[in-house]
PDB file of C-alpha atoms in Angstrom:
ATOM      1  CA  LEU A  89      86.431  85.196 118.603  1.00 74.00           C
ATOM      2  CA  LEU A  90      89.079  86.952 120.162  1.00 84.00           C
ATOM      3  CA  THR A  91      91.689  87.451 117.092  1.00 85.00           C
ATOM      4  CA  GLU A  92      93.315  90.381 115.876  1.00 87.00           C
ATOM      5  CA  ALA A  93      91.406  90.373 112.704  1.00 86.00           C
ATOM      6  CA  ASN A  94      88.184  90.489 114.657  1.00 85.00           C
ATOM      7  CA  VAL A  95      89.414  93.216 117.213  1.00 86.00           C
ATOM      8  CA  THR A  96      90.872  95.152 114.098  1.00 84.00           C
ATOM      9  CA  THR A  97      87.442  95.154 112.001  1.00 85.00           C
ATOM     10  CA  ASP A  98      85.449  95.446 115.449  1.00 84.00           C
ATOM     11  CA  VAL A  99      83.119  92.502 114.854  1.00 88.00           C
ATOM     12  CA  PRO A 100      79.777  93.070 116.603  1.00 89.00           C
ATOM     13  CA  GLN A 101      80.680  89.750 118.648  1.00 87.00           C
ATOM     14  CA  LEU A 102      83.104  91.805 120.819  1.00 86.00           C
ATOM     15  CA  LYS A 103      79.903  93.406 122.524  1.00 85.00           C
ATOM     16  CA  PHE A 104      79.519  90.017 124.346  1.00 89.00           C
ATOM     17  CA  LEU A 105      83.057  89.848 125.546  1.00 87.00           C
ATOM     18  CA  SER A 106      81.774  91.031 129.005  1.00 85.00           C
ATOM     19  CA  ARG A 107      79.567  87.840 129.465  1.00 88.00           C
ATOM     20  CA  TRP A 108      82.559  85.264 128.820  1.00 87.00           C
ATOM     21  CA  GLU A 109      84.295  83.591 131.275  1.00 88.00           C
ATOM     22  CA  HIS A 110      87.210  85.090 132.461  1.00 90.00           C
ATOM     23  CA  PRO A 111      90.364  83.323 131.305  1.00 91.00           C
ATOM     24  CA  PRO A 112      93.825  83.217 132.669  1.00 92.00           C
ATOM     25  CA  ILE A 113      95.612  86.643 133.076  1.00 93.00           C
ATOM     26  CA  ARG A 114      98.336  86.012 130.216  1.00 91.00           C
ATOM     27  CA  GLU A 115      94.994  86.061 127.744  1.00 91.00           C
ATOM     28  CA  ALA A 116      94.197  89.202 128.931  1.00 90.00           C
ATOM     29  CA  LEU A 117      97.779  90.368 128.525  1.00 90.00           C
ATOM     30  CA  ARG A 118      97.914  89.093 125.322  1.00 89.00           C
ATOM     31  CA  VAL A 119      95.031  91.475 123.941  1.00 88.00           C
ATOM     32  CA  LEU A 120      96.647  94.620 125.318  1.00 87.00           C
ATOM     33  CA  THR A 121      99.553  94.417 123.192  1.00 84.00           C
ATOM     34  CA  PRO A 122      99.798  96.955 120.013  1.00 82.00           C
ATOM     35  CA  ARG A 123      98.921  94.311 117.313  1.00 79.00           C
ATOM     36  CA  PHE A 124      95.254  94.475 119.010  1.00 81.00           C
ATOM     37  CA  GLY A 125      94.846  98.054 119.145  1.00 74.00           C
ATOM     38  CA  SER A 126      92.765  99.849 121.426  1.00 78.00           C
ATOM     39  CA  ASN A 127      89.497  98.218 120.983  1.00 84.00           C
ATOM     40  CA  PRO A 128      87.309 100.063 123.784  1.00 87.00           C
ATOM     41  CA  ALA A 129      85.470  96.371 124.586  1.00 87.00           C
ATOM     42  CA  VAL A 130      88.406  94.601 124.536  1.00 89.00           C
ATOM     43  CA  VAL A 131      90.668  97.039 126.743  1.00 89.00           C
ATOM     44  CA  ARG A 132      87.614  96.761 129.154  1.00 90.00           C
ATOM     45  CA  TRP A 133      87.550  93.228 128.856  1.00 92.00           C
ATOM     46  CA  ALA A 134      90.741  92.804 129.811  1.00 92.00           C
ATOM     47  CA  GLY A 135      90.677  95.242 132.745  1.00 92.00           C
ATOM     48  CA  ASP A 136      87.847  93.293 134.488  1.00 94.00           C
ATOM     49  CA  VAL A 137      89.767  90.266 134.049  1.00 95.00           C
ATOM     50  CA  LEU A 138      92.430  91.475 135.962  1.00 94.00           C
ATOM     51  CA  ALA A 139      89.967  93.071 138.287  1.00 95.00           C
ATOM     52  CA  ALA A 140      88.708  89.678 138.836  1.00 95.00           C
ATOM     53  CA  ARG A 141      92.103  88.262 140.044  1.00 95.00           C
ATOM     54  CA  PRO A 142      93.565  88.531 143.351  1.00 95.00           C
ATOM     55  CA  PRO A 143      95.926  91.020 143.690  1.00 94.00           C
ATOM     56  CA  ARG A 144      98.721  88.783 144.840  1.00 94.00           C
ATOM     57  CA  GLU A 145      98.182  86.836 141.227  1.00 94.00           C
ATOM     58  CA  VAL A 146      97.996  90.316 139.303  1.00 94.00           C
ATOM     59  CA  LEU A 147     101.264  91.287 140.856  1.00 94.00           C
ATOM     60  CA  PHE A 148     102.815  88.242 139.551  1.00 94.00           C
ATOM     61  CA  TYR A 149     101.925  89.725 135.926  1.00 93.00           C
ATOM     62  CA  LEU A 150     102.848  93.609 136.921  1.00 93.00           C
ATOM     63  CA  PRO A 151     106.083  93.774 134.547  1.00 92.00           C
ATOM     64  CA  GLN A 152     104.052  92.295 131.529  1.00 89.00           C
ATOM     65  CA  LEU A 153     101.095  94.646 132.549  1.00 88.00           C
ATOM     66  CA  VAL A 154     103.137  97.777 132.656  1.00 89.00           C
ATOM     67  CA  GLN A 155     104.887  96.414 129.262  1.00 86.00           C
ATOM     68  CA  ALA A 156     101.600  96.112 127.801  1.00 81.00           C
ATOM     69  CA  LEU A 157     100.237  99.347 128.825  1.00 78.00           C
ATOM     70  CA  ARG A 158     103.418 101.262 127.703  1.00 79.00           C
ATOM     71  CA  TRP A 159     102.445 100.584 123.826  1.00 69.00           C
ATOM     72  CA  ASP A 160      98.826 102.113 124.976  1.00 55.00           C
ATOM     73  CA  SER A 161      97.840 105.595 123.132  1.00 55.00           C
TER      74      SER A 161
END
């Protein structure tokens, strides 16, 4: 469901992202890349995934997080 095409077309099912089980951090970082755009529901979901992880785990991915957010408009 969380594909580039679905995010670009803003399929209605994206509103249920908040109910999904949290995946690994790298999956949340994947959807923050420019090819997924800046869909508010997807960005919020990625933020929730990161917030649910221990700070030490997020710190390990900090360079990738900065790179992903660098392209945010």
